[in-house]
Amino acid sequence: MSQLQKFITTRKSLLSHDTNTPLAMTHVIYGYPSVEESLQWMKTLLDLGVDILEVQFPFSDPVADGPTIVNACHKALSVDLKISNCLLHLKELSRHYPNSRIVFMSYLNPVFKFGVTQFIEEASLSGISGVILPDLAIDHSQDYQEACAQFQVDPIWLVTPITPSRRLQKIASQSTGFLYCVSRSGVTGGDNQQQLPLTAYLEEVKSHTDTPLAIGFGIRSKSQIDDVANHADIAIIGSALLERYDNQGMVAAANFVKDLFPHLNDV
């Protein structure tokens, strides 16, 4: 069992028996609306006690993301962002917030340019627990997986409700840390009504792995989180949180997180 999986399992066991709320995973874009403001937002979320902070390093063609995140990534890229600087900032955060975990998310192109093995090594030294690369197929990831194993960083894989059964079994069997279960086909954000029943989908995934399950893409309300409370270990808030941040500011966005995850109110 990886260190990230141990953290998730232990954290879940410490939650009050009065709530089935999944762990809180919040998505932030490095450099949006500026590097300084994004770091302040990360610190605010970590001060709230979010269990896992997902930090996206922006890329010009974020194919898995909807318009809210795409627009933020493009604005962030109006200045010259460097992965090396991002890792230094995340190293400071991981040092100051040992009770939360940081997961790095981006796309293959920036990581490939940096050097896959070098990136994983430096990510490990920066206290990053896992890496999400949505456009990297598991079939073409040998070097990446070997580097992750060497430096004890979990490669986080994604599955969707339409992932074929045989492929789902393959991905689930190789999952470590947690398995990212996309709630529906398509990109992040948007309306989540046209989808397969989440509980049946999550139970199908769970039948193939003991790795904790995270549910994301289109999670926008407490009722949605409550619906999957007994089936997912982690709920991921991305576009809905960014929209709240953009439209109402940091304080309102932080209160939104606290409303979604009651266990954070005890922090």
Coordinates of C-alpha atoms in Angstrom, one line a residue, residues 108-249:
L108 CA 2.0 14.9 -20.9
N109 CA 3.5 17.7 -23.1
P110 CA 4.8 19.9 -20.3
V111 CA 6.0 16.9 -18.3
F112 CA 7.7 15.3 -21.4
K113 CA 9.5 18.6 -22.1
F114 CA 10.8 18.7 -18.5
G115 CA 11.8 15.1 -18.7
V116 CA 9.5 12.4 -17.3
T117 CA 12.0 10.7 -14.9
Q118 CA 13.5 14.1 -13.8
F119 CA 10.0 15.4 -13.2
I120 CA 8.9 12.5 -11.0
E121 CA 12.1 12.7 -9.0
E122 CA 11.7 16.4 -8.4
A123 CA 8.0 16.0 -7.7
S124 CA 8.9 13.4 -5.0
L125 CA 11.4 15.7 -3.5
S126 CA 8.7 18.4 -3.4
G127 CA 6.4 16.3 -1.3
I128 CA 3.9 15.5 -4.1
S129 CA 2.1 12.3 -3.4
G130 CA 0.5 11.6 -6.8
V131 CA 0.5 12.8 -10.5
I132 CA -2.5 13.0 -12.8
L133 CA -1.8 13.1 -16.6
P134 CA -5.2 12.6 -18.3
D135 CA -3.8 12.3 -21.8
L136 CA -1.3 9.6 -21.0
A137 CA -2.6 6.1 -21.9
I138 CA -1.6 3.4 -19.4
D139 CA -0.5 1.2 -22.4
H140 CA 2.3 3.7 -23.2
S141 CA 3.4 4.6 -19.7
Q142 CA 6.2 2.1 -18.9
D143 CA 8.9 4.7 -18.3
Y144 CA 6.5 6.9 -16.3
Q145 CA 5.3 4.0 -14.1
E146 CA 8.9 2.9 -13.5
A147 CA 9.9 6.4 -12.4
C148 CA 6.8 6.7 -10.2
A149 CA 7.7 3.3 -8.5
Q150 CA 11.3 4.4 -8.1
F151 CA 10.5 7.7 -6.4
Q152 CA 7.3 6.6 -4.6
V153 CA 4.9 8.9 -6.4
D154 CA 1.5 7.4 -7.3
P155 CA 0.5 7.6 -11.0
I156 CA -3.2 8.4 -10.7
W157 CA -5.3 6.8 -13.5
L158 CA -8.7 7.8 -14.8
V159 CA -11.7 5.7 -15.7
T160 CA -15.2 6.7 -17.0
P161 CA -18.6 5.1 -17.1
I162 CA -18.0 4.0 -20.6
T163 CA -14.6 2.5 -20.1
P164 CA -14.8 -1.1 -21.5
S165 CA -14.9 -3.7 -18.9
R166 CA -11.6 -5.4 -19.9
R167 CA -9.8 -2.0 -19.9
L168 CA -11.4 -1.0 -16.6
Q169 CA -10.0 -4.2 -15.1
K170 CA -6.6 -3.5 -16.4
I171 CA -6.5 0.1 -15.2
A172 CA -8.0 -0.8 -11.8
S173 CA -5.6 -3.6 -11.3
Q174 CA -2.6 -1.2 -11.8
S175 CA -4.0 1.7 -9.7
T176 CA -2.2 3.0 -6.7
G177 CA -2.9 5.9 -4.3
F178 CA -6.5 6.3 -5.6
L179 CA -8.4 5.7 -8.8
Y180 CA -10.0 8.8 -10.4
C181 CA -13.5 7.9 -11.4
V182 CA -14.9 10.4 -13.9
S183 CA -18.6 10.8 -13.2
R184 CA -19.6 11.1 -16.9
S185 CA -18.2 11.2 -20.4
G186 CA -16.9 14.6 -21.6
V187 CA -14.9 17.4 -20.0
T188 CA -14.9 18.9 -16.5
G189 CA -17.8 21.1 -15.3
G190 CA -21.1 21.2 -17.1
D191 CA -24.5 19.5 -16.3
N192 CA -24.2 16.2 -14.6
Q193 CA -27.8 15.0 -15.2
Q194 CA -27.2 13.0 -18.3
Q195 CA -25.1 10.2 -16.9
L196 CA -25.2 6.6 -15.8
P197 CA -26.2 5.9 -12.2
L198 CA -23.1 6.8 -10.2
T199 CA -23.6 4.2 -7.4
A200 CA -23.8 1.3 -9.8
Y201 CA -20.8 2.6 -11.7
L202 CA -18.7 3.1 -8.6
E203 CA -19.6 -0.4 -7.3
E204 CA -18.5 -1.9 -10.6
V205 CA -15.1 -0.1 -10.3
K206 CA -14.8 -1.1 -6.7
S207 CA -15.3 -4.8 -7.7
H208 CA -11.9 -4.6 -9.5
T209 CA -9.7 -2.9 -7.0
D210 CA -9.0 -2.2 -3.3
T211 CA -7.6 1.2 -4.2
P212 CA -9.6 4.2 -2.8
L213 CA -12.0 5.7 -5.3
A214 CA -12.3 9.4 -6.1
I215 CA -15.3 10.8 -8.0
G216 CA -14.9 14.0 -10.1
F217 CA -16.1 15.9 -13.1
G218 CA -19.4 17.7 -12.7
I219 CA -19.6 17.4 -8.9
R220 CA -21.4 20.7 -7.9
S221 CA -23.5 20.1 -4.8
K222 CA -23.7 18.6 -1.4
S223 CA -26.6 16.3 -2.5
Q224 CA -24.4 14.8 -5.2
I225 CA -21.7 14.1 -2.6
D226 CA -24.2 12.6 -0.3
D227 CA -25.4 10.3 -3.1
V228 CA -22.0 8.7 -3.4
A229 CA -21.0 8.9 0.3
N230 CA -21.0 5.1 0.8
H231 CA -19.4 4.4 -2.6
A232 CA -16.5 6.9 -3.0
D233 CA -13.7 7.7 -0.7
I234 CA -12.9 11.2 -2.2
A235 CA -15.1 13.8 -3.9
I236 CA -13.3 16.2 -6.2
I237 CA -14.5 19.8 -6.7
G238 CA -13.0 21.6 -9.7
S239 CA -15.1 23.7 -12.1
A240 CA -17.8 24.5 -9.6
L241 CA -15.2 25.8 -7.1
L242 CA -13.4 27.9 -9.7
E243 CA -16.8 29.4 -10.8
R244 CA -17.5 30.3 -7.2
Y245 CA -14.0 31.8 -6.8
D246 CA -14.4 33.8 -10.1
N247 CA -17.9 35.1 -9.4
Q248 CA -18.0 35.6 -5.6
G249 CA -14.4 35.7 -4.5

